Amino acid sequence: MKTVVTTVSVIVALLAGGLVYWFVFRKDLNDKIVIPYIAHQKPNIDPHVPHAVPLTDKLNEVVFDGL
């Protein structure tokens, strides 16, 4: 049982190392976000709710499109 756990642990570690190597050293991933971040803070304004003033609604879209 101990050898099975050790073997599985080694395989998982090798796969994780291979994935990290693949993500870090690939040439076709330049200037791309590969691992997305998770926002931990809820935005103050919901960008999907329309505003009463159309210009303000468009400004909100401009601000939130960059996130």
PDB file of C-alpha atoms in Angstrom:
ATOM      1  CA  MET A   1       0.000   0.000   0.000  1.00  0.00           C
ATOM      2  CA  LYS A   2       2.879   2.329   0.796  1.00  0.00           C
ATOM      3  CA  THR A   3       4.430   1.829  -2.635  1.00  0.00           C
ATOM      4  CA  VAL A   4       1.111   2.560  -4.354  1.00  0.00           C
ATOM      5  CA  VAL A   5       0.780   5.867  -2.501  1.00  0.00           C
ATOM      6  CA  THR A   6       4.391   6.734  -3.303  1.00  0.00           C
ATOM      7  CA  THR A   7       3.961   5.844  -6.970  1.00  0.00           C
ATOM      8  CA  VAL A   8       0.766   7.881  -7.296  1.00  0.00           C
ATOM      9  CA  SER A   9       2.424  10.825  -5.511  1.00  0.00           C
ATOM     10  CA  VAL A  10       5.395  10.716  -7.883  1.00  0.00           C
ATOM     11  CA  ILE A  11       3.122  10.545 -10.934  1.00  0.00           C
ATOM     12  CA  VAL A  12       1.029  13.501  -9.718  1.00  0.00           C
ATOM     13  CA  ALA A  13       4.178  15.518  -8.970  1.00  0.00           C
ATOM     14  CA  LEU A  14       5.607  14.768 -12.426  1.00  0.00           C
ATOM     15  CA  LEU A  15       2.347  15.755 -14.124  1.00  0.00           C
ATOM     16  CA  ALA A  16       2.169  18.993 -12.133  1.00  0.00           C
ATOM     17  CA  GLY A  17       5.785  19.789 -12.979  1.00  0.00           C
ATOM     18  CA  GLY A  18       5.151  19.010 -16.633  1.00  0.00           C
ATOM     19  CA  LEU A  19       2.145  21.333 -16.733  1.00  0.00           C
ATOM     20  CA  VAL A  20       4.094  24.156 -15.095  1.00  0.00           C
ATOM     21  CA  TYR A  21       6.958  23.649 -17.560  1.00  0.00           C
ATOM     22  CA  TRP A  22       4.504  23.585 -20.484  1.00  0.00           C
ATOM     23  CA  PHE A  23       2.770  26.808 -19.395  1.00  0.00           C
ATOM     24  CA  VAL A  24       5.978  28.697 -18.603  1.00  0.00           C
ATOM     25  CA  PHE A  25       8.168  27.774 -21.566  1.00  0.00           C
ATOM     26  CA  ARG A  26       5.696  27.645 -24.483  1.00  0.00           C
ATOM     27  CA  LYS A  27       6.578  30.113 -27.222  1.00  0.00           C
ATOM     28  CA  ASP A  28       3.050  30.691 -28.570  1.00  0.00           C
ATOM     29  CA  LEU A  29       1.689  32.036 -25.264  1.00  0.00           C
ATOM     30  CA  ASN A  30       3.500  35.380 -25.375  1.00  0.00           C
ATOM     31  CA  ASP A  31       1.334  38.312 -24.239  1.00  0.00           C
ATOM     32  CA  LYS A  32      -1.572  36.067 -23.238  1.00  0.00           C
ATOM     33  CA  ILE A  33      -3.162  35.465 -19.850  1.00  0.00           C
ATOM     34  CA  VAL A  34      -2.997  31.700 -19.425  1.00  0.00           C
ATOM     35  CA  ILE A  35      -3.979  31.309 -15.795  1.00  0.00           C
ATOM     36  CA  PRO A  36      -6.836  33.713 -15.067  1.00  0.00           C
ATOM     37  CA  TYR A  37      -7.021  35.472 -11.756  1.00  0.00           C
ATOM     38  CA  ILE A  38     -10.096  35.328  -9.543  1.00  0.00           C
ATOM     39  CA  ALA A  39     -11.510  38.646  -8.412  1.00  0.00           C
ATOM     40  CA  HIS A  40     -12.158  38.529  -4.688  1.00  0.00           C
ATOM     41  CA  GLN A  41     -14.034  41.801  -4.524  1.00  0.00           C
ATOM     42  CA  LYS A  42     -17.486  42.369  -5.949  1.00  0.00           C
ATOM     43  CA  PRO A  43     -17.671  45.459  -8.201  1.00  0.00           C
ATOM     44  CA  ASN A  44     -19.456  48.492  -6.789  1.00  0.00           C
ATOM     45  CA  ILE A  45     -21.563  48.880  -9.927  1.00  0.00           C
ATOM     46  CA  ASP A  46     -23.039  45.965 -11.824  1.00  0.00           C
ATOM     47  CA  PRO A  47     -22.005  46.543 -15.461  1.00  0.00           C
ATOM     48  CA  HIS A  48     -24.985  44.586 -16.797  1.00  0.00           C
ATOM     49  CA  VAL A  49     -27.690  46.741 -15.212  1.00  0.00           C
ATOM     50  CA  PRO A  50     -28.701  49.591 -17.555  1.00  0.00           C
ATOM     51  CA  HIS A  51     -28.544  53.091 -16.143  1.00  0.00           C
ATOM     52  CA  ALA A  52     -31.222  55.775 -16.452  1.00  0.00           C
ATOM     53  CA  VAL A  53     -28.824  58.060 -18.340  1.00  0.00           C
ATOM     54  CA  PRO A  54     -27.619  56.423 -21.606  1.00  0.00           C
ATOM     55  CA  LEU A  55     -24.232  58.191 -21.535  1.00  0.00           C
ATOM     56  CA  THR A  56     -23.520  56.845 -18.055  1.00  0.00           C
ATOM     57  CA  ASP A  57     -24.410  53.348 -19.245  1.00  0.00           C
ATOM     58  CA  LYS A  58     -21.848  53.653 -22.052  1.00  0.00           C
ATOM     59  CA  LEU A  59     -19.189  54.958 -19.663  1.00  0.00           C
ATOM     60  CA  ASN A  60     -19.796  51.980 -17.369  1.00  0.00           C
ATOM     61  CA  GLU A  61     -19.286  49.633 -20.338  1.00  0.00           C
ATOM     62  CA  VAL A  62     -15.974  51.293 -21.150  1.00  0.00           C
ATOM     63  CA  VAL A  63     -14.773  50.977 -17.567  1.00  0.00           C
ATOM     64  CA  PHE A  64     -15.797  47.339 -17.139  1.00  0.00           C
ATOM     65  CA  ASP A  65     -14.657  46.115 -20.575  1.00  0.00           C
ATOM     66  CA  GLY A  66     -11.060  46.456 -19.414  1.00  0.00           C
ATOM     67  CA  LEU A  67     -11.412  44.075 -16.495  1.00  0.00           C
TER      68      LEU A  67
END
